[in-house]
Coordinates of C-alpha atoms and ligand atoms in Angstrom, one line a residue:
X1 CA 0.0 0.0 0.0
X2 CA 1.2 3.5 -0.8
X3 CA 1.8 6.2 1.8
X4 CA -1.7 6.7 3.0
X5 CA -1.2 9.7 5.2
X6 CA 0.4 11.7 2.4
X7 CA -2.5 11.0 0.1
X8 CA -5.1 11.8 2.6
X9 CA -3.4 15.1 3.5
X10 CA -4.1 16.4 0.1
X11 CA -7.0 18.8 -0.1
X12 CA -10.1 16.9 -0.7
X13 CA -11.4 19.7 -2.9
X14 CA -8.8 19.0 -5.6
X15 CA -9.5 15.3 -5.7
X16 CA -13.2 15.9 -6.0
X17 CA -13.3 18.5 -8.7
X18 CA -15.2 17.3 -11.7
X19 CA -13.2 18.1 -14.8
X20 CA -14.7 19.2 -18.1
X21 CA -12.9 17.1 -20.7
X22 CA -13.4 17.4 -24.4
X23 CA -14.7 14.3 -26.2
X24 CA -12.5 13.3 -29.0
X25 CA -11.6 10.2 -30.9
X26 CA -8.8 9.2 -28.6
X27 CA -10.8 9.6 -25.4
X28 CA -12.9 6.6 -24.3
X29 CA -15.2 8.2 -21.8
X30 CA -16.9 5.1 -20.5
X31 CA -13.5 3.5 -19.5
X32 CA -12.2 4.5 -16.1
X33 CA -8.4 4.6 -15.9
X34 CA -5.5 5.4 -13.6
X35 CA -3.4 8.3 -14.8
X36 CA -0.3 9.4 -12.8
X37 CA -1.8 7.9 -9.6
X38 CA -5.2 9.5 -10.2
X39 CA -8.2 7.3 -10.7
X40 CA -10.2 9.1 -13.4
X41 CA -13.8 8.2 -14.2
X42 CA -16.9 9.6 -15.8
X43 CA -19.3 6.8 -14.9
X44 CA -19.0 5.0 -11.5
X45 CA -17.5 1.6 -12.1
X46 CA -18.4 -1.7 -10.4
X47 CA -16.3 -3.0 -7.5
X48 CA -14.7 -5.5 -10.0
X49 CA -13.6 -3.0 -12.5
X50 CA -12.5 -0.5 -9.9
X51 CA -10.3 -3.2 -8.4
X52 CA -8.9 -4.0 -11.8
X53 CA -8.1 -0.3 -12.5
X54 CA -6.4 0.1 -9.1
X55 CA -4.6 -3.2 -9.6
X56 CA -5.9 -4.8 -6.4
X57 CA -8.1 -7.8 -5.7
X58 CA -11.9 -7.1 -5.5
X59 CA -11.9 -8.9 -2.1
X60 CA -9.6 -6.2 -0.7
X61 CA -12.2 -3.5 -1.4
X62 CA -15.1 -5.7 -0.1
X63 CA -13.1 -6.5 3.1
X64 CA -12.1 -2.9 3.6
X65 CA -15.6 -1.6 3.4
X66 CA -17.0 -4.3 5.6
X67 CA -14.4 -3.9 8.4
X68 CA -14.1 -0.1 8.4
X69 CA -17.4 1.2 7.1
X70 CA -19.7 -1.6 8.0
X71 CA -20.8 -1.8 4.4
X72 CA -21.6 -5.0 2.6
X73 CA -21.0 -4.8 -1.1
X74 CA -20.8 -7.4 -3.8
X75 CA -18.3 -7.6 -6.7
X76 CA -20.8 -6.5 -9.4
X77 CA -22.2 -3.6 -7.4
X78 CA -21.4 0.1 -8.1
X79 CA -20.4 2.2 -5.1
X80 CA -21.8 5.6 -4.3
X81 CA -19.5 8.6 -5.1
X82 CA -18.3 9.2 -1.6
X83 CA -17.4 5.6 -1.0
X84 CA -15.6 5.4 -4.3
X85 CA -13.5 8.3 -3.2
X86 CA -12.7 6.7 0.1
X87 CA -11.7 3.5 -1.5
X88 CA -9.4 5.3 -3.9
X89 CA -7.7 7.2 -1.1
X90 CA -7.4 4.1 1.0
X91 CA -5.5 2.3 -1.7
X92 CA -3.3 5.2 -2.4
X93 CA -4.9 6.9 -5.4
X94 CA -6.3 10.3 -6.0
X95 CA -9.6 10.4 -7.9
X96 CA -11.3 12.7 -10.3
X97 CA -14.5 12.7 -12.1
X98 CA -14.7 13.9 -15.7
X99 CA -17.6 15.4 -17.5
X100 CA -17.2 14.6 -21.1
X101 CA -17.8 17.7 -23.2
X102 CA -18.9 17.5 -26.8
X103 CA -16.0 19.2 -28.5
X104 CA -17.3 22.5 -29.8
X105 CA -20.7 22.5 -28.2
X106 CA -20.4 23.0 -24.5
X107 CA -23.4 25.4 -24.6
X108 CA -25.6 22.4 -25.0
X109 CA -24.0 20.2 -22.3
X110 CA -26.3 18.5 -20.0
X111 CA -24.8 18.6 -16.5
X112 CA -25.2 15.6 -14.3
X113 CA -24.6 17.1 -10.9
X114 CA -25.0 14.8 -7.9
X115 CA -27.8 16.4 -5.8
X116 CA -25.5 15.9 -2.7
X117 CA -22.9 18.1 -4.3
X118 CA -25.3 21.0 -4.8
X119 CA -24.9 23.9 -2.4
X120 CA -26.8 27.2 -2.0
X121 CA -25.5 30.0 -4.2
X122 CA -26.0 33.8 -4.1
X123 CA -28.8 35.2 -6.2
X124 CA -27.9 37.2 -9.3
X125 CA -29.9 40.4 -9.5
X126 CA -30.4 42.9 -12.4
X127 CA -32.0 46.3 -12.0
X128 CA -34.3 47.5 -14.8
X129 CA -36.8 50.2 -15.4
X130 CA -37.6 53.4 -17.4
X131 CA -34.9 56.0 -17.9
X132 CA -34.7 58.5 -15.0
X133 CA -36.7 56.3 -12.7
X134 CA -33.6 55.9 -10.5
X135 CA -31.7 52.7 -11.5
X136 CA -28.3 54.3 -11.2
X137 CA -29.2 56.0 -7.9
X138 CA -30.4 52.6 -6.5
X139 CA -27.3 50.8 -7.6
X140 CA -25.2 53.5 -5.8
X141 CA -27.4 53.3 -2.7
X142 CA -27.0 49.6 -2.5
X143 CA -23.3 49.7 -3.1
X144 CA -22.7 52.3 -0.4
X145 CA -25.0 50.7 2.2
X146 CA -23.5 48.4 4.9
X147 CA -19.9 48.6 3.6
X148 CA -17.8 45.9 5.0
X149 CA -14.3 46.6 6.0
X150 CA -12.7 45.4 2.8
X151 CA -14.8 47.7 0.8
X152 CA -14.3 50.9 2.8
X153 CA -11.7 53.1 1.1
X154 CA -10.9 50.2 -1.2
X155 CA -10.2 51.0 -4.9
X156 CA -13.1 49.7 -6.8
X157 CA -13.0 48.8 -10.5
X158 CA -15.9 48.9 -12.8
X159 CA -16.3 45.3 -13.9
X160 CA -20.0 45.4 -14.6
X161 CA -21.0 43.4 -11.5
X162 CA -20.5 43.3 -7.8
X163 CA -21.3 41.4 -4.7
X164 CA -23.0 42.7 -1.6
X165 CA -23.0 41.1 1.7
X166 CA -26.2 41.4 3.8
X167 CA -26.9 39.5 7.1
X168 CA -24.0 37.2 6.2
X169 CA -25.3 36.3 2.8
X170 CA -24.1 37.4 -0.5
X171 CA -26.1 39.0 -3.3
X172 CA -24.6 39.5 -6.8
X173 CA -25.7 42.6 -8.7
X174 CA -25.2 43.0 -12.4
X175 CA -24.9 46.7 -13.1
X176 CA -27.9 47.5 -15.1
X177 CA -27.1 46.2 -18.6
X178 CA -29.8 48.1 -20.5
X179 CA -32.6 46.2 -22.0
X180 CA -30.9 45.6 -25.4
X181 CA -27.8 44.0 -23.7
X182 CA -30.1 41.8 -21.7
X183 CA -32.0 40.7 -24.8
X184 CA -28.8 40.2 -26.7
X185 CA -27.4 38.0 -24.0
X186 CA -30.5 36.0 -23.9
X187 CA -30.5 35.5 -27.7
X188 CA -27.0 34.0 -27.2
X189 CA -28.5 31.5 -24.8
X190 CA -27.1 33.1 -21.7
X191 CA -29.3 33.2 -18.6
X192 CA -27.6 35.1 -15.9
X193 CA -30.2 36.8 -13.9
X194 CA -32.3 35.2 -11.1
X195 CA -34.2 38.2 -10.0
X196 CA -35.1 41.5 -11.7
X197 CA -35.7 44.6 -9.6
X198 CA -38.1 46.7 -11.6
X199 CA -37.7 50.4 -10.6
X200 CA -40.8 52.6 -11.2
X201 CA -40.8 56.2 -10.2
X202 CA -43.8 57.0 -8.0
X203 CA -44.2 60.4 -9.6
X204 CA -44.1 59.1 -13.2
X205 CA -45.7 55.7 -13.2
X206 CA -45.5 52.9 -15.8
X207 CA -43.7 54.1 -18.9
X208 CA -42.7 52.3 -22.2
X209 CA -39.4 50.9 -20.8
X210 CA -41.2 49.7 -17.7
X211 CA -43.4 47.6 -19.9
X212 CA -40.4 46.5 -21.9
X213 CA -38.6 45.3 -18.7
X214 CA -41.7 43.3 -17.7
X215 CA -41.7 41.7 -21.2
X216 CA -38.1 40.8 -20.9
X217 CA -38.6 39.4 -17.4
X218 CA -41.5 37.3 -18.6
X219 CA -39.7 36.0 -21.7
X220 CA -36.8 35.0 -19.6
X221 CA -39.0 33.6 -16.8
X222 CA -37.3 35.7 -14.2
X223 CA -39.3 36.8 -11.1
X224 CA -39.7 40.6 -10.5
X225 CA -39.5 42.6 -7.3
X226 CA -41.1 46.0 -7.9
X227 CA -39.3 48.9 -6.2
X228 CA -41.6 52.0 -6.3
X229 CA -39.0 54.7 -6.1
X230 CA -39.0 58.5 -5.3
X231 CA -41.7 58.1 -2.7
X232 CA -40.3 61.2 -1.1
X233 CA -41.3 63.4 -4.0
X234 CA -44.4 65.6 -3.6
X235 CA -46.0 64.2 -6.8
X236 CA -45.5 60.6 -5.6
X237 CA -48.6 58.4 -6.1
X238 CA -47.9 54.9 -5.0
X239 CA -51.5 53.6 -5.5
X240 CA -51.5 54.9 -9.1
X241 CA -48.3 53.0 -9.9
X242 CA -49.7 49.8 -8.3
X243 CA -52.9 50.1 -10.4
X244 CA -50.9 50.6 -13.6
X245 CA -48.8 47.5 -12.8
X246 CA -51.9 45.4 -12.0
X247 CA -53.2 46.3 -15.4
X248 CA -50.1 44.6 -16.8
X249 CA -50.7 41.5 -14.6
X250 CA -48.0 42.4 -12.1
X251 CA -50.0 42.0 -9.0
X252 CA -48.8 42.7 -5.4
X253 CA -49.1 40.0 -2.8
X254 CA -51.7 42.1 -0.9
X255 CA -54.0 41.8 -3.8
X256 CA -53.5 38.0 -4.1
X257 CA -50.7 38.2 -6.6
X258 CA -47.2 36.8 -6.2
X259 CA -45.0 39.9 -6.8
X260 CA -43.2 41.6 -4.0
X261 CA -43.8 45.4 -4.1
X262 CA -41.6 47.8 -2.0
X263 CA -41.6 51.5 -1.6
X264 CA -38.2 53.1 -1.7
X265 CA -36.4 56.5 -2.0
X266 CA -33.1 55.5 -3.5
X267 CA -31.7 59.0 -3.3
X268 CA -32.2 59.1 0.5
X269 CA -31.4 55.4 1.2
X270 CA -34.9 54.8 2.3
X271 CA -36.1 51.1 2.0
X272 CA -32.7 49.7 0.9
X273 CA -32.5 47.3 3.8
X274 CA -36.0 46.0 3.2
X275 CA -35.1 45.5 -0.5
X276 CA -32.0 43.5 0.3
X277 CA -34.0 41.5 2.9
X278 CA -36.7 40.7 0.3
X279 CA -34.1 39.7 -2.3
X280 CA -32.8 37.1 0.2
X281 CA -36.3 35.9 1.0
X282 CA -37.1 35.4 -2.7
X283 CA -33.8 33.7 -3.5
X284 CA -34.5 31.3 -0.7
X285 CA -37.8 30.4 -2.3
X286 CA -36.1 30.0 -5.6
X287 CA -33.7 27.4 -4.0
X288 CA -30.7 28.6 -6.1
X289 CA -28.0 25.9 -6.1
X290 CA -24.8 25.1 -7.9
X291 CA -22.1 22.5 -7.6
X292 CA -18.8 24.1 -6.4
X293 CA -17.0 20.9 -6.9
X294 CA -16.9 21.1 -10.7
X295 CA -14.6 23.1 -13.0
X296 CA -16.3 26.4 -13.6
X297 CA -18.7 27.4 -16.2
X298 CA -20.6 30.6 -16.7
X299 CA -21.1 33.7 -18.8
X300 CA -19.1 36.7 -20.0
X301 CA -20.6 39.9 -18.7
X302 CA -18.2 42.4 -20.2
X303 CA -15.0 42.2 -22.2
X304 CA -12.5 44.7 -23.6
X305 CA -8.9 45.0 -24.8
X306 CA -6.8 46.6 -22.0
X307 CA -3.8 48.4 -23.4
X308 CA -1.4 47.0 -20.9
X309 CA -2.9 43.7 -20.0
X310 CA -4.5 42.4 -23.2
X311 CA -8.0 40.9 -23.3
X312 CA -9.8 41.4 -20.1
X313 CA -13.2 39.9 -19.3
X314 CA -15.7 39.9 -16.5
X315 CA -17.0 36.4 -16.0
X316 CA -19.9 35.4 -13.9
X317 CA -19.2 32.0 -12.5
X318 CA -22.6 30.2 -12.6
X319 CA -21.6 26.7 -11.7
X320 CA -18.4 25.1 -10.4
X321 CA -15.4 26.9 -9.0
X322 CA -12.9 28.9 -11.0
X323 CA -9.3 28.5 -9.9
X324 CA -6.7 31.1 -10.6
X325 CA -4.7 28.4 -12.4
X326 CA -7.4 27.0 -14.6
X327 CA -7.6 27.1 -18.3
X328 CA -10.7 28.6 -19.8
X329 CA -12.4 28.6 -23.2
X330 CA -14.7 31.5 -23.9
X331 CA -16.5 31.7 -27.2
X332 CA -13.6 30.8 -29.5
X333 CA -10.9 32.3 -27.2
X334 CA -8.9 30.5 -24.6
X335 CA -6.1 31.0 -22.1
X336 CA -4.8 30.4 -18.7
X337 CA -6.3 32.6 -16.0
X338 CA -3.2 34.8 -15.3
X339 CA -4.9 37.0 -12.8
X340 CA -8.3 36.9 -11.2
X341 CA -9.7 39.9 -9.3
X342 CA -13.0 41.0 -7.8
X343 CA -14.6 44.4 -8.0
X344 CA -12.3 45.8 -5.3
X345 CA -9.2 44.8 -7.3
X346 CA -8.6 42.1 -4.7
X347 CA -6.7 39.1 -6.1
X348 CA -8.8 35.9 -5.8
X349 CA -7.4 32.3 -5.8
X350 CA -10.9 30.7 -6.2
X351 CA -14.3 32.0 -7.3
X352 CA -17.3 30.1 -6.3
X353 CA -20.7 30.0 -8.0
X354 CA -22.4 33.5 -8.5
X355 CA -19.1 35.3 -8.1
X356 CA -18.3 37.9 -10.7
X357 CA -14.5 38.1 -11.5
X358 CA -12.3 40.0 -13.8
X359 CA -9.7 37.9 -15.5
X360 CA -6.8 38.4 -17.8
X361 CA -5.0 35.8 -19.8
X362 CA -7.3 35.1 -22.8
X363 CA -5.8 35.2 -26.3
X364 CA -8.8 37.1 -27.8
X365 CA -11.5 39.5 -26.5
X366 CA -14.7 37.5 -26.1
X367 CA -18.2 38.9 -26.5
X368 CA -20.6 39.7 -23.7
X369 CA -23.1 36.8 -23.4
X370 CA -20.6 34.2 -24.5
X371 CA -20.4 31.2 -22.3
X372 CA -17.2 30.0 -20.8
X373 CA -15.9 26.7 -19.4
X374 CA -12.8 25.9 -17.5
X375 CA -10.5 22.9 -18.2
X376 CA -7.7 21.2 -16.2
X377 CA -5.1 21.3 -18.9
X378 CA -4.0 23.8 -21.5
X379 CA -4.1 21.1 -24.2
X380 CA -7.8 20.4 -23.6
X381 CA -8.6 24.2 -23.6
X382 CA -6.6 24.8 -26.7
X383 CA -8.1 21.8 -28.6
X384 CA -11.6 22.8 -27.9
X385 CA -11.0 26.5 -28.6
X386 CA -9.4 25.6 -32.0
X387 CA -12.4 23.5 -33.0
X388 CA -14.8 26.3 -31.9
X389 CA -12.7 28.7 -33.9
X390 CA -13.0 26.7 -37.0
X391 CA -16.7 26.4 -36.5
X392 CA -16.9 30.2 -36.2
X393 CA -15.0 30.8 -39.4
X394 CA -17.3 28.4 -41.2
X395 CA -20.3 30.3 -39.9
X396 CA -18.8 33.6 -41.0
X397 CA -18.0 32.2 -44.4
X398 CA -21.6 30.9 -44.8
X399 CA -22.9 34.3 -43.7
X400 CA -21.0 36.1 -46.4
X401 CA -22.1 33.7 -49.1
X402 CA -24.3 36.2 -50.8
X403 CA -25.7 35.4 -54.2
X404 CA -25.9 37.7 -57.1
X405 CA -27.9 37.0 -60.2
X406 CA -24.7 36.9 -62.3
X407 CA -23.1 34.0 -60.5
X408 CA -26.3 32.1 -60.0
X409 CA -25.7 29.7 -62.9
X410 CA -22.2 28.9 -61.8
X411 CA -23.2 28.1 -58.3
X412 CA -26.0 25.9 -59.4
X413 CA -23.7 24.0 -61.7
X414 CA -21.0 23.6 -59.2
X415 CA -23.6 22.0 -57.0
X416 CA -23.3 24.8 -54.4
X417 CA -26.9 25.8 -54.7
X418 CA -30.0 23.7 -54.7
X419 CA -32.5 26.5 -54.2
X420 CA -32.7 30.2 -55.0
X421 CA -34.3 32.4 -52.4
X422 CA -36.0 35.5 -53.7
X423 CA -37.7 38.4 -51.9
X424 CA -40.4 40.3 -54.0
X425 CA -41.5 43.8 -53.1
X426 CA -44.1 45.4 -55.4
X427 CA -46.4 48.4 -55.7
X428 CA -49.5 46.2 -55.0
X429 CA -50.2 42.9 -53.3
X430 CA -51.7 41.7 -56.5
X431 CA -48.5 42.1 -58.5
X432 CA -46.3 40.8 -55.7
X433 CA -48.4 37.6 -55.7
X434 CA -48.4 37.3 -59.5
X435 CA -44.6 37.6 -59.6
X436 CA -44.2 35.1 -56.8
X437 CA -46.3 32.5 -58.6
X438 CA -44.5 33.0 -61.9
X439 CA -41.1 32.8 -60.2
X440 CA -41.9 29.6 -58.3
X441 CA -43.0 28.0 -61.6
X442 CA -39.4 28.3 -62.8
X443 CA -38.5 25.5 -60.3
X444 CA -36.9 22.6 -62.2
X445 CA -35.1 19.3 -61.4
X446 CA -31.9 21.0 -60.7
X447 CA -33.0 24.0 -58.7
X448 CA -35.9 25.1 -56.6
X449 CA -37.1 28.8 -56.8
X450 CA -38.5 29.9 -53.6
X451 CA -40.0 33.3 -52.8
X452 CA -39.5 33.8 -49.1
X453 CA -41.3 37.1 -48.8
X454 CA -43.7 38.7 -51.3
X455 CA -45.4 41.9 -50.2
X456 CA -46.5 45.3 -51.3
X457 CA -44.4 48.2 -50.2
X458 CA -40.9 49.8 -50.6
X459 CA -37.7 47.8 -50.2
X460 CA -36.7 48.3 -46.6
X461 CA -33.7 47.5 -44.4
X462 CA -35.5 44.6 -43.0
X463 CA -35.8 43.1 -46.5
X464 CA -32.1 43.5 -46.9
X465 CA -31.3 41.8 -43.6
X466 CA -33.6 38.9 -44.4
X467 CA -32.0 38.6 -47.8
X468 CA -28.6 38.6 -46.3
X469 CA -29.5 36.0 -43.7
X470 CA -31.1 33.7 -46.3
X471 CA -28.8 34.3 -49.2
X472 CA -31.7 35.8 -51.2
X473 CA -32.0 38.1 -54.2
X474 CA -34.4 41.1 -53.9
X475 CA -36.7 41.9 -56.8
X476 CA -38.5 45.3 -56.7
X477 CA -41.4 45.8 -59.0
X478 CA -42.3 49.5 -59.4
X479 CA -40.7 50.2 -56.1
X480 CA -37.3 51.9 -55.3
X481 CA -35.0 51.5 -52.4
X482 CA -33.9 54.7 -50.7
X483 CA -30.2 55.5 -50.2
X484 CA -30.0 54.1 -46.7
X485 CA -31.3 50.8 -48.0
X486 CA -29.0 50.8 -51.0
X487 CA -26.0 51.3 -48.7
X488 CA -27.1 48.5 -46.5
X489 CA -27.5 46.2 -49.4
X490 CA -24.0 47.0 -50.6
X491 CA -22.6 46.3 -47.1
X492 CA -24.4 43.0 -46.9
X493 CA -23.6 42.2 -50.5
X494 CA -27.3 41.8 -51.4
X495 CA -28.3 42.0 -55.0
X496 CA -31.3 44.3 -55.6
X497 CA -33.0 44.1 -59.0
X498 CA -35.6 46.6 -60.1
X499 CA -38.2 46.2 -62.9
X500 CA -41.4 47.7 -64.2
X501 CA -42.5 44.9 -66.5
X502 CA -43.4 41.6 -65.0
X503 CA -42.4 39.5 -68.1
X504 CA -39.0 41.2 -68.1
X505 CA -38.4 40.3 -64.5
X506 CA -39.4 36.7 -64.9
X507 CA -37.3 36.4 -68.1
X508 CA -34.3 37.7 -66.3
X509 CA -34.5 35.1 -63.6
X510 CA -35.2 32.4 -66.2
X511 CA -32.2 33.4 -68.2
X512 CA -29.9 33.5 -65.2
X513 CA -31.0 29.9 -64.2
X514 CA -30.1 28.8 -67.7
X515 CA -26.8 30.6 -67.6
X516 CA -27.8 32.9 -70.3
X517 CA -26.5 36.4 -69.9
X518 CA -28.4 38.2 -72.6
X519 CA -27.9 41.8 -73.6
X520 CA -30.1 43.7 -71.3
X521 CA -31.4 47.1 -70.9
X522 CA -29.8 48.8 -67.9
X523 CA -30.8 52.1 -66.7
X524 CA -28.6 54.8 -65.3
X525 CA -30.1 57.1 -62.8
X526 CA -29.1 60.7 -63.5
X527 CA -30.4 62.3 -60.4
X528 CA -33.2 62.9 -57.9
X529 CA -35.3 65.9 -56.9
X530 CA -37.6 66.4 -53.9
X531 CA -40.9 68.2 -54.5
X532 CA -41.3 70.9 -51.9
X533 CA -44.2 72.9 -53.1
X534 CA -47.1 72.5 -55.6
X535 CA -48.5 75.4 -57.7
X536 CA -51.8 74.9 -59.5
X537 CA -51.9 76.6 -62.9
X538 CA -55.2 76.4 -64.7
X539 CA -53.6 75.9 -68.1
X540 CA -50.7 73.6 -67.4
X541 CA -52.0 71.8 -64.3
X542 CA -49.8 71.1 -61.3
X543 CA -46.3 72.6 -61.3
X544 CA -43.8 71.2 -58.9
X545 CA -41.4 73.4 -57.0
X546 CA -38.5 71.1 -56.3
X547 CA -34.9 70.9 -55.1
X548 CA -32.4 68.7 -56.8
X549 CA -30.8 66.5 -54.1
X550 CA -28.5 64.3 -56.2
X551 CA -27.0 64.3 -59.7
X552 CA -29.1 66.3 -62.1
X553 CA -32.5 66.3 -63.6
X554 CA -32.4 66.4 -67.4
X555 CA -35.3 67.8 -69.4
X556 CA -35.4 64.9 -72.0
X557 CA -34.7 62.0 -69.7
X558 CA -37.3 59.5 -68.5
X559 CA -38.5 60.1 -65.0
X560 CA -40.4 58.1 -62.3
X561 CA -42.4 59.6 -59.5
X562 CA -41.8 58.0 -56.1
X563 CA -44.0 58.3 -53.0
X564 CA -42.9 56.4 -49.8
X565 CA -40.6 54.2 -51.8
X566 CA -43.3 53.2 -54.3
X567 CA -43.2 54.2 -58.0
X568 CA -46.5 56.0 -58.7
X569 CA -45.9 57.0 -62.2
X570 CA -43.3 56.5 -65.0
X571 CA -43.1 58.9 -67.9
X572 CA -41.4 62.2 -69.0
X573 CA -41.3 65.7 -67.9
X574 CA -43.6 68.2 -69.6
X575 CA -41.4 71.2 -68.8
X576 CA -38.3 72.0 -66.7
X577 CA -37.6 75.5 -65.6
X578 CA -35.0 77.5 -63.6
X579 CA -37.0 80.5 -62.4
X580 CA -38.8 81.7 -65.5
X581 CA -36.4 80.2 -68.0
X582 CA -36.6 76.8 -69.7
X583 CA -33.7 74.7 -68.6
X584 CA -32.1 71.6 -70.3
X585 CA -30.6 70.4 -67.0
X586 CA -30.7 71.4 -63.3
X587 CA -27.9 70.2 -61.0
X588 CA -27.9 69.1 -57.4
X589 CA -28.1 72.0 -54.9
X590 CA -30.4 74.0 -57.2
X591 CA -34.2 74.6 -57.2
X592 CA -36.3 74.0 -60.2
X593 CA -39.9 73.9 -61.4
X594 CA -41.4 71.2 -63.6
X595 CA -44.5 69.5 -64.8
X596 CA -44.9 65.8 -65.5
X597 CA -46.3 64.9 -68.9
X598 CA -49.8 63.4 -68.5
X599 CA -49.7 63.4 -64.7
X600 CA -51.1 66.0 -62.3
X601 CA -51.6 64.4 -58.9
X602 CA -48.1 65.3 -57.5
X603 CA -47.7 65.8 -53.8
X604 CA -45.2 67.5 -51.5
X605 CA -42.3 65.2 -50.5
X606 CA -42.7 63.1 -53.6
X607 CA -39.4 62.2 -55.2
X608 CA -38.7 62.5 -58.9
X609 CA -35.9 60.3 -60.3
X610 CA -34.5 60.9 -63.7
X611 CA -32.9 58.1 -65.7
X612 CA -31.7 57.1 -69.1
X613 CA -31.7 53.6 -70.6
X614 CA -28.7 51.8 -72.2
X615 CA -28.2 48.4 -73.6
X616 CA -25.5 46.4 -71.9
X617 CA -23.8 43.3 -73.3
X618 CA -21.7 41.0 -71.2
Ligands
GDP701 P1 -31.8 56.1 -14.2 O1 -31.9 56.7 -15.6 O2 -33.0 55.1 -14.1 O3 -30.5 55.4 -13.9 O4 -32.1 57.2 -13.2 P2 -31.1 58.0 -12.2 O5 -30.6 57.1 -11.1 O6 -30.1 58.7 -13.0 O7 -32.1 59.0 -11.5 C1 -32.7 60.1 -12.3 C2 -33.0 61.3 -11.4 O8 -33.9 60.9 -10.3 C3 -31.7 61.8 -10.7 O9 -31.8 63.2 -10.7 C4 -31.9 61.3 -9.3 O10 -31.2 62.1 -8.4 C5 -33.3 61.3 -9.1 N1 -33.8 60.3 -8.1 C6 -33.5 59.0 -8.0 N2 -34.0 58.4 -6.9 C7 -34.7 59.4 -6.3 C8 -35.5 59.4 -5.1 O11 -35.6 58.4 -4.4 N3 -36.0 60.5 -4.7 C9 -35.9 61.7 -5.5 N4 -36.5 62.8 -5.0 N5 -35.1 61.7 -6.6 C10 -34.5 60.6 -7.0

């Protein structure tokens, strides 16, 4: 037998830590093994296989348990985790459990924590509410209340979160992240908050962002504590606020609901103790637990590049314990924790569940909302980070795989495309629908033509985003994108095609599918003017007083009249004037007057776009 005392003197914590281990081809998770004197397992073995791994007789284990622990076990039985640990130590081995992590997908890991390992953890609280209702004031009031010795006069660093001790219990506050940041984190699968404090000013009542915060809380299934603030103000009307919240189904306990309502005056520190008290009461009801015995996992709250120290991230440890010497993978970044500090710049060796810490040592700056996981060795962390990196590059590449009509045929033939997605925007629902049907009929054995959105209206930024996300082309029929939308489309590499004849539109797609690049009529926009005033003249009809905003308006060119992004009329100018004189061309930055040939119903804010047509051969 090996030196028993020496082994048993080792800290139990280290033996017990459940390691996250990447699953890869070489690793056989179901096989327990001894590695450098450590018995490593992921599933608890039978007495027989444990004995084999430890190179002892099964009878030795059975005898030891019977004589020392009064436990009768058989050779085919599995031991409980505590007994397994005792046996390992008794026979001179350390032990460690491993959680096998699917290589690049630790976000979807199902944790199997032994209920006996779970211990209470501090609640994580976020403060939300309408602007100016007192969130920042409340955060400050909480921070400065009941300062413990280590906090008084200490240098604090803004790490986006802090812990407060009250009646011997800790509460973790996340500095109000703003509703968008909260939603963004949630969309990345992060769930960091256990309780939301909803601040509502008593003199202002429920406001749009109050409702928004309630929606966020509900969507994330997080309980709310309502803090009615500014009760010291003369205009305070607590009952009105309560009634408004009840309308939104946030009902106080006194009226049979399940939401805690408190009255506070953050600026004067009134009601802060009661709020802290109630956070503890609620968190007790929520039975918040975590397993400190495992390697840490959690979420990035903030990250930035520090000039002197490199990538710096605030991590919220949500399960497990983070050690100052662990290796972490965050998003696709990784590194050894070189230094770990709390919000008072105090260096920490370990961080237990619900502790926010600032770390340096990562090789890249991660994103807020990214999940992190700690690993025992650099190799494991590096392997997993590399795989995640490759996955990310693939995702980016796919994202940038925009399609343009011109390379459609090549992509189809190289087998890269099996379907063409198209967005149709038209001047009326009827034409949108007609174009959709004609386009979908172009589907053949090789390629499916799919119209993913067909609607009446101007081409908008949301169309461009949808096109970008689904590698779609956009077809506009008698509609025009404005400049903002054009720029967005260029950024996202989305091809926008504009037509005013249905058959020409369909033919263009048909030809592209066949790989035929026919000579086509392309138009060149010469300029745009904004109609600012209308003059009625009995003889000539409506005269537009306009300002040329781009390029130039040419007397003999074709024009289209655009209202709210929709082409209302296509034709020619009847006249073009600078003051009283006829003009051949009016340039950007000048005013002009014109009539439209055969069209009188012009309105202020209409846009006139001049264009010429040219034949283009490829
Ligand atoms: P936030 O936008 O929600 O973070 O709101 P602030 O914390 O910046 O507060 C907005 C204004 O309300 C500030 O001028 C605060 O001083 C004031 N304020 C906050 N709490 C109280 C309070 O309890 N009573 C009074 N009278 N004013 C308060």
